JSON list of C-alpha atoms in Angstrom, two decimals:
[
{"chain": "A", "resi": 23, "resn": "PHE", "atom": "CA", "xyz": [6.90, 6.68, 8.36]},
{"chain": "A", "resi": 24, "resn": "ALA", "atom": "CA", "xyz": [9.85, 6.23, 10.67]},
{"chain": "A", "resi": 25, "resn": "LYS", "atom": "CA", "xyz": [13.05, 8.16, 9.92]},
{"chain": "A", "resi": 26, "resn": "ARG", "atom": "CA", "xyz": [14.83, 4.97, 8.83]},
{"chain": "A", "resi": 27, "resn": "VAL", "atom": "CA", "xyz": [12.28, 4.56, 6.02]},
{"chain": "A", "resi": 28, "resn": "TRP", "atom": "CA", "xyz": [12.97, 8.07, 4.73]},
{"chain": "A", "resi": 29, "resn": "ARG", "atom": "CA", "xyz": [16.72, 7.38, 4.80]},
{"chain": "A", "resi": 30, "resn": "CYS", "atom": "CA", "xyz": [16.23, 4.17, 2.80]},
{"chain": "A", "resi": 31, "resn": "LEU", "atom": "CA", "xyz": [14.02, 6.05, 0.34]},
{"chain": "A", "resi": 32, "resn": "GLU", "atom": "CA", "xyz": [16.66, 8.73, -0.21]},
{"chain": "A", "resi": 33, "resn": "ARG", "atom": "CA", "xyz": [19.25, 6.07, -1.05]},
{"chain": "A", "resi": 34, "resn": "SER", "atom": "CA", "xyz": [17.02, 3.94, -3.27]},
{"chain": "A", "resi": 35, "resn": "GLU", "atom": "CA", "xyz": [15.52, 6.85, -5.21]},
{"chain": "A", "resi": 36, "resn": "ARG", "atom": "CA", "xyz": [18.94, 7.49, -6.74]},
{"chain": "A", "resi": 37, "resn": "SER", "atom": "CA", "xyz": [19.01, 3.98, -8.24]},
{"chain": "A", "resi": 38, "resn": "GLY", "atom": "CA", "xyz": [16.82, 4.89, -11.23]},
{"chain": "A", "resi": 39, "resn": "HIS", "atom": "CA", "xyz": [14.61, 1.79, -10.91]},
{"chain": "A", "resi": 40, "resn": "HIS", "atom": "CA", "xyz": [10.93, 2.06, -11.76]},
{"chain": "A", "resi": 41, "resn": "LEU", "atom": "CA", "xyz": [7.83, -0.15, -11.87]},
{"chain": "A", "resi": 42, "resn": "THR", "atom": "CA", "xyz": [5.69, -0.69, -14.95]},
{"chain": "A", "resi": 43, "resn": "ARG", "atom": "CA", "xyz": [2.42, -2.37, -15.90]},
{"chain": "A", "resi": 44, "resn": "PRO", "atom": "CA", "xyz": [3.04, -6.04, -16.72]},
{"chain": "A", "resi": 45, "resn": "ASP", "atom": "CA", "xyz": [1.84, -7.94, -19.75]},
{"chain": "A", "resi": 46, "resn": "ARG", "atom": "CA", "xyz": [-0.46, -10.88, -18.99]},
{"chain": "A", "resi": 47, "resn": "THR", "atom": "CA", "xyz": [2.24, -13.55, -19.46]},
{"chain": "A", "resi": 48, "resn": "THR", "atom": "CA", "xyz": [4.67, -11.82, -17.09]},
{"chain": "A", "resi": 49, "resn": "LEU", "atom": "CA", "xyz": [1.94, -11.22, -14.52]},
{"chain": "A", "resi": 50, "resn": "LEU", "atom": "CA", "xyz": [0.75, -14.84, -14.47]},
{"chain": "A", "resi": 51, "resn": "ARG", "atom": "CA", "xyz": [4.34, -16.13, -14.24]},
{"chain": "A", "resi": 52, "resn": "LEU", "atom": "CA", "xyz": [5.10, -13.87, -11.25]},
{"chain": "A", "resi": 53, "resn": "LEU", "atom": "CA", "xyz": [1.83, -14.75, -9.54]},
{"chain": "A", "resi": 54, "resn": "GLY", "atom": "CA", "xyz": [2.69, -18.44, -9.96]},
{"chain": "A", "resi": 55, "resn": "ARG", "atom": "CA", "xyz": [6.06, -17.85, -8.29]},
{"chain": "A", "resi": 56, "resn": "ALA", "atom": "CA", "xyz": [4.43, -15.91, -5.46]},
{"chain": "A", "resi": 57, "resn": "ARG", "atom": "CA", "xyz": [1.97, -18.76, -4.83]},
{"chain": "A", "resi": 58, "resn": "GLU", "atom": "CA", "xyz": [4.86, -21.10, -4.08]},
{"chain": "A", "resi": 59, "resn": "THR", "atom": "CA", "xyz": [5.30, -19.36, -0.71]},
{"chain": "A", "resi": 60, "resn": "MET", "atom": "CA", "xyz": [2.13, -17.28, -0.19]},
{"chain": "A", "resi": 61, "resn": "ASP", "atom": "CA", "xyz": [-1.63, -17.65, -0.11]},
{"chain": "A", "resi": 62, "resn": "ILE", "atom": "CA", "xyz": [-2.90, -15.03, -2.56]},
{"chain": "A", "resi": 63, "resn": "ALA", "atom": "CA", "xyz": [-6.07, -14.25, -4.52]},
{"chain": "A", "resi": 64, "resn": "THR", "atom": "CA", "xyz": [-6.99, -16.24, -7.61]},
{"chain": "A", "resi": 65, "resn": "ASP", "atom": "CA", "xyz": [-5.87, -15.13, -11.08]},
{"chain": "A", "resi": 66, "resn": "ASP", "atom": "CA", "xyz": [-9.49, -14.26, -11.92]},
{"chain": "A", "resi": 67, "resn": "ALA", "atom": "CA", "xyz": [-9.82, -12.01, -8.84]},
{"chain": "A", "resi": 68, "resn": "ILE", "atom": "CA", "xyz": [-6.51, -10.29, -9.66]},
{"chain": "A", "resi": 69, "resn": "LEU", "atom": "CA", "xyz": [-7.39, -9.79, -13.33]},
{"chain": "A", "resi": 70, "resn": "ALA", "atom": "CA", "xyz": [-10.76, -8.28, -12.32]},
{"chain": "A", "resi": 71, "resn": "VAL", "atom": "CA", "xyz": [-8.93, -5.71, -10.18]},
{"chain": "A", "resi": 72, "resn": "ILE", "atom": "CA", "xyz": [-6.56, -4.86, -13.06]},
{"chain": "A", "resi": 73, "resn": "GLU", "atom": "CA", "xyz": [-9.51, -4.42, -15.38]},
{"chain": "A", "resi": 74, "resn": "ARG", "atom": "CA", "xyz": [-10.88, -1.87, -12.94]},
{"chain": "A", "resi": 75, "resn": "ASN", "atom": "CA", "xyz": [-7.50, -0.15, -12.39]},
{"chain": "A", "resi": 76, "resn": "PRO", "atom": "CA", "xyz": [-4.50, -1.18, -14.55]},
{"chain": "A", "resi": 77, "resn": "ASP", "atom": "CA", "xyz": [-2.09, 0.57, -12.15]},
{"chain": "A", "resi": 78, "resn": "ALA", "atom": "CA", "xyz": [-3.05, -1.74, -9.28]},
{"chain": "A", "resi": 79, "resn": "ILE", "atom": "CA", "xyz": [-0.30, -4.22, -10.20]},
{"chain": "A", "resi": 80, "resn": "LEU", "atom": "CA", "xyz": [3.18, -3.19, -11.29]},
{"chain": "A", "resi": 81, "resn": "VAL", "atom": "CA", "xyz": [6.40, -5.11, -11.89]},
{"chain": "A", "resi": 82, "resn": "SER", "atom": "CA", "xyz": [10.09, -4.31, -11.72]},
{"chain": "A", "resi": 83, "resn": "GLY", "atom": "CA", "xyz": [12.79, -5.00, -14.24]},
{"chain": "A", "resi": 84, "resn": "THR", "atom": "CA", "xyz": [12.96, -7.27, -17.28]},
{"chain": "A", "resi": 85, "resn": "ASP", "atom": "CA", "xyz": [15.27, -10.04, -16.05]},
{"chain": "A", "resi": 86, "resn": "GLN", "atom": "CA", "xyz": [12.90, -12.92, -15.23]},
{"chain": "A", "resi": 87, "resn": "ASP", "atom": "CA", "xyz": [15.00, -14.08, -12.25]},
{"chain": "A", "resi": 88, "resn": "GLN", "atom": "CA", "xyz": [15.13, -10.60, -10.73]},
{"chain": "A", "resi": 89, "resn": "GLN", "atom": "CA", "xyz": [11.58, -9.39, -11.41]},
{"chain": "A", "resi": 90, "resn": "GLY", "atom": "CA", "xyz": [9.33, -8.41, -8.56]},
{"chain": "A", "resi": 91, "resn": "LEU", "atom": "CA", "xyz": [5.70, -7.46, -8.18]},
{"chain": "A", "resi": 92, "resn": "LEU", "atom": "CA", "xyz": [3.80, -4.76, -6.26]},
{"chain": "A", "resi": 93, "resn": "ALA", "atom": "CA", "xyz": [0.01, -5.09, -5.99]},
{"chain": "A", "resi": 94, "resn": "THR", "atom": "CA", "xyz": [-2.08, -2.40, -4.33]},
{"chain": "A", "resi": 95, "resn": "LEU", "atom": "CA", "xyz": [-5.80, -1.82, -3.95]},
{"chain": "A", "resi": 96, "resn": "PRO", "atom": "CA", "xyz": [-6.61, 1.90, -4.31]},
{"chain": "A", "resi": 97, "resn": "LEU", "atom": "CA", "xyz": [-9.83, 1.89, -2.27]},
{"chain": "A", "resi": 98, "resn": "ASN", "atom": "CA", "xyz": [-12.75, 4.20, -2.95]},
{"chain": "A", "resi": 99, "resn": "THR", "atom": "CA", "xyz": [-15.18, 5.27, -0.21]},
{"chain": "A", "resi": 100, "resn": "GLU", "atom": "CA", "xyz": [-17.03, 1.93, -0.32]},
{"chain": "A", "resi": 101, "resn": "GLY", "atom": "CA", "xyz": [-13.76, -0.01, -0.20]},
{"chain": "A", "resi": 102, "resn": "MET", "atom": "CA", "xyz": [-12.47, 2.00, 2.76]},
{"chain": "A", "resi": 103, "resn": "ALA", "atom": "CA", "xyz": [-15.77, 1.36, 4.58]},
{"chain": "A", "resi": 104, "resn": "ALA", "atom": "CA", "xyz": [-15.49, -2.37, 3.83]},
{"chain": "A", "resi": 105, "resn": "LEU", "atom": "CA", "xyz": [-11.93, -2.52, 5.18]},
{"chain": "A", "resi": 106, "resn": "CYS", "atom": "CA", "xyz": [-12.65, -0.51, 8.32]},
{"chain": "A", "resi": 107, "resn": "GLY", "atom": "CA", "xyz": [-15.96, -2.28, 8.88]},
{"chain": "A", "resi": 108, "resn": "GLY", "atom": "CA", "xyz": [-14.55, -5.81, 8.82]},
{"chain": "A", "resi": 109, "resn": "ARG", "atom": "CA", "xyz": [-16.13, -6.81, 5.48]},
{"chain": "A", "resi": 110, "resn": "PHE", "atom": "CA", "xyz": [-12.85, -6.82, 3.55]},
{"chain": "A", "resi": 111, "resn": "SER", "atom": "CA", "xyz": [-11.02, -9.89, 2.27]},
{"chain": "A", "resi": 112, "resn": "GLY", "atom": "CA", "xyz": [-7.72, -9.65, 0.44]},
{"chain": "A", "resi": 113, "resn": "LEU", "atom": "CA", "xyz": [-8.41, -13.03, -1.15]},
{"chain": "A", "resi": 114, "resn": "HIS", "atom": "CA", "xyz": [-11.79, -11.90, -2.55]},
{"chain": "A", "resi": 115, "resn": "PRO", "atom": "CA", "xyz": [-11.76, -8.11, -3.08]},
{"chain": "A", "resi": 116, "resn": "ASP", "atom": "CA", "xyz": [-14.84, -6.67, -4.73]},
{"chain": "A", "resi": 117, "resn": "PRO", "atom": "CA", "xyz": [-13.77, -4.71, -7.86]},
{"chain": "A", "resi": 118, "resn": "ALA", "atom": "CA", "xyz": [-16.46, -2.14, -6.98]},
{"chain": "A", "resi": 119, "resn": "TRP", "atom": "CA", "xyz": [-14.26, -1.17, -4.00]},
{"chain": "A", "resi": 120, "resn": "ILE", "atom": "CA", "xyz": [-11.41, -0.12, -6.29]},
{"chain": "A", "resi": 121, "resn": "SER", "atom": "CA", "xyz": [-10.86, 3.43, -7.52]},
{"chain": "A", "resi": 122, "resn": "LYS", "atom": "CA", "xyz": [-10.43, 3.67, -11.26]},
{"chain": "A", "resi": 123, "resn": "SER", "atom": "CA", "xyz": [-7.25, 5.12, -12.79]},
{"chain": "A", "resi": 124, "resn": "GLY", "atom": "CA", "xyz": [-7.27, 8.89, -12.32]},
{"chain": "A", "resi": 125, "resn": "GLU", "atom": "CA", "xyz": [-9.74, 8.78, -9.42]},
{"chain": "A", "resi": 126, "resn": "ARG", "atom": "CA", "xyz": [-8.56, 9.87, -5.99]},
{"chain": "A", "resi": 127, "resn": "PRO", "atom": "CA", "xyz": [-8.55, 6.88, -3.60]},
{"chain": "A", "resi": 128, "resn": "GLU", "atom": "CA", "xyz": [-9.68, 7.21, 0.01]},
{"chain": "A", "resi": 129, "resn": "ALA", "atom": "CA", "xyz": [-6.99, 4.74, 1.11]},
{"chain": "A", "resi": 130, "resn": "ILE", "atom": "CA", "xyz": [-4.41, 2.38, -0.33]},
{"chain": "A", "resi": 131, "resn": "TYR", "atom": "CA", "xyz": [-4.23, -1.27, 0.71]},
{"chain": "A", "resi": 132, "resn": "VAL", "atom": "CA", "xyz": [-0.89, -2.92, -0.02]},
{"chain": "A", "resi": 133, "resn": "TRP", "atom": "CA", "xyz": [-2.22, -6.18, -1.45]},
{"chain": "A", "resi": 134, "resn": "LEU", "atom": "CA", "xyz": [1.01, -8.03, -2.28]},
{"chain": "A", "resi": 135, "resn": "VAL", "atom": "CA", "xyz": [4.71, -7.29, -2.31]},
{"chain": "A", "resi": 136, "resn": "PHE", "atom": "CA", "xyz": [6.69, -10.05, -4.01]},
{"chain": "A", "resi": 137, "resn": "MET", "atom": "CA", "xyz": [10.25, -8.84, -4.45]},
{"chain": "A", "resi": 138, "resn": "PRO", "atom": "CA", "xyz": [12.57, -11.59, -3.26]},
{"chain": "A", "resi": 139, "resn": "GLY", "atom": "CA", "xyz": [15.98, -10.13, -2.52]},
{"chain": "A", "resi": 140, "resn": "SER", "atom": "CA", "xyz": [15.23, -6.74, -4.05]},
{"chain": "A", "resi": 141, "resn": "PHE", "atom": "CA", "xyz": [12.73, -4.96, -1.77]},
{"chain": "A", "resi": 142, "resn": "GLY", "atom": "CA", "xyz": [15.23, -2.49, -0.26]},
{"chain": "A", "resi": 143, "resn": "ARG", "atom": "CA", "xyz": [16.77, -1.73, -3.65]},
{"chain": "A", "resi": 144, "resn": "LEU", "atom": "CA", "xyz": [13.32, -1.03, -5.12]},
{"chain": "A", "resi": 145, "resn": "LEU", "atom": "CA", "xyz": [11.93, 1.05, -2.25]},
{"chain": "A", "resi": 146, "resn": "GLY", "atom": "CA", "xyz": [12.33, 4.27, -4.24]},
{"chain": "A", "resi": 147, "resn": "ALA", "atom": "CA", "xyz": [10.50, 2.73, -7.22]},
{"chain": "A", "resi": 148, "resn": "ILE", "atom": "CA", "xyz": [7.70, 1.58, -4.89]},
{"chain": "A", "resi": 149, "resn": "SER", "atom": "CA", "xyz": [7.44, 5.10, -3.45]},
{"chain": "A", "resi": 150, "resn": "LYS", "atom": "CA", "xyz": [7.16, 6.62, -6.94]},
{"chain": "A", "resi": 151, "resn": "ALA", "atom": "CA", "xyz": [4.49, 4.07, -7.88]},
{"chain": "A", "resi": 152, "resn": "LEU", "atom": "CA", "xyz": [2.48, 4.94, -4.75]},
{"chain": "A", "resi": 153, "resn": "ASP", "atom": "CA", "xyz": [2.79, 8.64, -5.59]},
{"chain": "A", "resi": 154, "resn": "ARG", "atom": "CA", "xyz": [1.19, 7.92, -8.98]},
{"chain": "A", "resi": 155, "resn": "ILE", "atom": "CA", "xyz": [-1.63, 5.87, -7.45]},
{"chain": "A", "resi": 156, "resn": "MET", "atom": "CA", "xyz": [-2.41, 8.40, -4.71]},
{"chain": "A", "resi": 157, "resn": "PRO", "atom": "CA", "xyz": [-1.89, 11.93, -6.01]},
{"chain": "A", "resi": 158, "resn": "GLN", "atom": "CA", "xyz": [-2.99, 13.27, -2.61]},
{"chain": "A", "resi": 159, "resn": "PRO", "atom": "CA", "xyz": [-1.91, 11.72, 0.72]},
{"chain": "A", "resi": 160, "resn": "CYS", "atom": "CA", "xyz": [-4.26, 9.14, 2.23]},
{"chain": "A", "resi": 161, "resn": "PRO", "atom": "CA", "xyz": [-3.99, 6.32, 4.78]},
{"chain": "A", "resi": 162, "resn": "LEU", "atom": "CA", "xyz": [-1.84, 3.35, 3.72]},
{"chain": "A", "resi": 163, "resn": "PHE", "atom": "CA", "xyz": [-2.96, -0.07, 4.97]},
{"chain": "A", "resi": 164, "resn": "SER", "atom": "CA", "xyz": [-1.00, -3.30, 4.89]},
{"chain": "A", "resi": 165, "resn": "ARG", "atom": "CA", "xyz": [-1.48, -6.75, 6.39]},
{"chain": "A", "resi": 166, "resn": "ALA", "atom": "CA", "xyz": [1.16, -8.34, 8.56]},
{"chain": "A", "resi": 167, "resn": "THR", "atom": "CA", "xyz": [1.24, -12.03, 7.60]},
{"chain": "A", "resi": 168, "resn": "ASN", "atom": "CA", "xyz": [3.24, -13.16, 10.65]},
{"chain": "A", "resi": 169, "resn": "ALA", "atom": "CA", "xyz": [4.88, -11.83, 13.84]},
{"chain": "A", "resi": 170, "resn": "HIS", "atom": "CA", "xyz": [8.10, -10.92, 11.99]},
{"chain": "A", "resi": 171, "resn": "SER", "atom": "CA", "xyz": [6.11, -9.00, 9.37]},
{"chain": "A", "resi": 172, "resn": "ALA", "atom": "CA", "xyz": [4.20, -7.17, 12.13]},
{"chain": "A", "resi": 173, "resn": "ARG", "atom": "CA", "xyz": [7.49, -6.07, 13.75]},
{"chain": "A", "resi": 174, "resn": "LEU", "atom": "CA", "xyz": [8.84, -4.83, 10.40]},
{"chain": "A", "resi": 175, "resn": "HIS", "atom": "CA", "xyz": [5.63, -2.86, 9.82]},
{"chain": "A", "resi": 176, "resn": "GLN", "atom": "CA", "xyz": [5.84, -1.24, 13.25]},
{"chain": "A", "resi": 177, "resn": "GLN", "atom": "CA", "xyz": [9.54, -0.41, 12.84]},
{"chain": "A", "resi": 178, "resn": "ALA", "atom": "CA", "xyz": [8.58, 1.36, 9.59]},
{"chain": "A", "resi": 179, "resn": "GLY", "atom": "CA", "xyz": [5.94, 3.45, 11.40]},
{"chain": "A", "resi": 180, "resn": "PHE", "atom": "CA", "xyz": [2.76, 1.41, 10.86]},
{"chain": "A", "resi": 181, "resn": "MET", "atom": "CA", "xyz": [0.29, 1.02, 13.73]},
{"chain": "A", "resi": 182, "resn": "THR", "atom": "CA", "xyz": [-2.32, -1.64, 14.44]},
{"chain": "A", "resi": 183, "resn": "ALA", "atom": "CA", "xyz": [-5.34, -0.57, 12.38]},
{"chain": "A", "resi": 184, "resn": "ASN", "atom": "CA", "xyz": [-7.99, -1.83, 14.80]},
{"chain": "A", "resi": 185, "resn": "SER", "atom": "CA", "xyz": [-6.63, 0.60, 17.41]},
{"chain": "A", "resi": 186, "resn": "PHE", "atom": "CA", "xyz": [-8.27, 3.28, 15.22]},
{"chain": "A", "resi": 187, "resn": "PHE", "atom": "CA", "xyz": [-10.92, 1.23, 13.41]},
{"chain": "A", "resi": 188, "resn": "PRO", "atom": "CA", "xyz": [-12.18, -1.41, 15.91]},
{"chain": "A", "resi": 189, "resn": "ASN", "atom": "CA", "xyz": [-13.78, -3.60, 13.22]},
{"chain": "A", "resi": 190, "resn": "CYS", "atom": "CA", "xyz": [-10.68, -3.71, 11.01]},
{"chain": "A", "resi": 191, "resn": "PRO", "atom": "CA", "xyz": [-9.40, -7.31, 10.58]},
{"chain": "A", "resi": 192, "resn": "GLU", "atom": "CA", "xyz": [-6.64, -8.59, 12.86]},
{"chain": "A", "resi": 193, "resn": "GLY", "atom": "CA", "xyz": [-3.15, -8.17, 11.46]},
{"chain": "A", "resi": 194, "resn": "VAL", "atom": "CA", "xyz": [-3.98, -5.10, 9.37]},
{"chain": "A", "resi": 195, "resn": "GLN", "atom": "CA", "xyz": [-1.58, -2.20, 9.94]},
{"chain": "A", "resi": 196, "resn": "VAL", "atom": "CA", "xyz": [-2.00, 1.47, 8.97]},
{"chain": "A", "resi": 197, "resn": "VAL", "atom": "CA", "xyz": [0.17, 4.52, 8.55]},
{"chain": "A", "resi": 198, "resn": "PHE", "atom": "CA", "xyz": [-1.44, 7.95, 8.19]},
{"chain": "A", "resi": 199, "resn": "PRO", "atom": "CA", "xyz": [-0.20, 10.76, 5.96]},
{"chain": "A", "resi": 200, "resn": "GLU", "atom": "CA", "xyz": [1.83, 13.46, 7.62]},
{"chain": "A", "resi": 201, "resn": "GLN", "atom": "CA", "xyz": [-0.10, 16.69, 7.96]},
{"chain": "A", "resi": 202, "resn": "PRO", "atom": "CA", "xyz": [1.94, 19.92, 7.88]},
{"chain": "A", "resi": 203, "resn": "MET", "atom": "CA", "xyz": [1.48, 21.95, 11.05]},
{"chain": "A", "resi": 204, "resn": "ALA", "atom": "CA", "xyz": [0.59, 25.61, 10.63]},
{"chain": "A", "resi": 205, "resn": "THR", "atom": "CA", "xyz": [3.02, 28.07, 12.19]},
{"chain": "A", "resi": 206, "resn": "ARG", "atom": "CA", "xyz": [1.40, 30.06, 14.99]},
{"chain": "A", "resi": 207, "resn": "SER", "atom": "CA", "xyz": [2.63, 32.90, 17.11]},
{"chain": "A", "resi": 208, "resn": "ARG", "atom": "CA", "xyz": [3.58, 31.88, 20.66]},
{"chain": "A", "resi": 209, "resn": "SER", "atom": "CA", "xyz": [0.72, 33.85, 22.18]},
{"chain": "A", "resi": 210, "resn": "GLU", "atom": "CA", "xyz": [-1.99, 32.35, 19.97]},
{"chain": "A", "resi": 211, "resn": "LEU", "atom": "CA", "xyz": [-3.98, 29.48, 21.46]},
{"chain": "A", "resi": 212, "resn": "SER", "atom": "CA", "xyz": [-7.12, 27.75, 20.31]},
{"chain": "A", "resi": 213, "resn": "VAL", "atom": "CA", "xyz": [-9.03, 24.67, 21.43]},
{"chain": "A", "resi": 214, "resn": "ARG", "atom": "CA", "xyz": [-11.30, 22.45, 19.34]},
{"chain": "A", "resi": 215, "resn": "LEU", "atom": "CA", "xyz": [-12.71, 18.95, 19.44]},
{"chain": "A", "resi": 216, "resn": "ALA", "atom": "CA", "xyz": [-10.69, 16.20, 17.75]},
{"chain": "A", "resi": 217, "resn": "ARG", "atom": "CA", "xyz": [-13.23, 14.74, 15.30]},
{"chain": "A", "resi": 218, "resn": "THR", "atom": "CA", "xyz": [-10.97, 12.58, 13.12]},
{"chain": "A", "resi": 219, "resn": "VAL", "atom": "CA", "xyz": [-7.93, 10.36, 13.59]},
{"chain": "A", "resi": 220, "resn": "GLU", "atom": "CA", "xyz": [-5.81, 13.01, 11.85]},
{"chain": "A", "resi": 221, "resn": "ASP", "atom": "CA", "xyz": [-7.01, 15.65, 14.37]}
]
């Protein structure tokens, strides 16, 4: 991520906010509010994902007017292949693509962020939730829904996904995990083929 994201995270992590699994009534109410301004998956599709992985959708707070929602798709190998191969649809995700709770995902797709007026304040809580979902670093994908969203993604450090995965759908952005660089002596030099995006 860009440095500005890390600075925002440092500030928001001190707030003490956290995200929790919603009950069905709260979830359906928040999804209804989100549908007023966004085109999202059906309740049945969303509930099928939660059945596969209950941590895929989390909510903030208890005040109904201030509550927000974070939905992610922790993708397994098949799900990652579907996304990078152009077979992925956020409106109709196949539950078989989703890693179960406790399984290590190959990638995370940010499915929906609905936090009107509270996104910056909850950034630390979102970060903690992502840490729970992906115990080891993996690529984080997100879809820019308009030009403004695409600019915000890129300012945060995301890059156009089809620059790396040519069949990835238009509008999908990706940020890769930082890899620590090994310390080498100044006289040591080696050359090898770059076989992965991380290389």
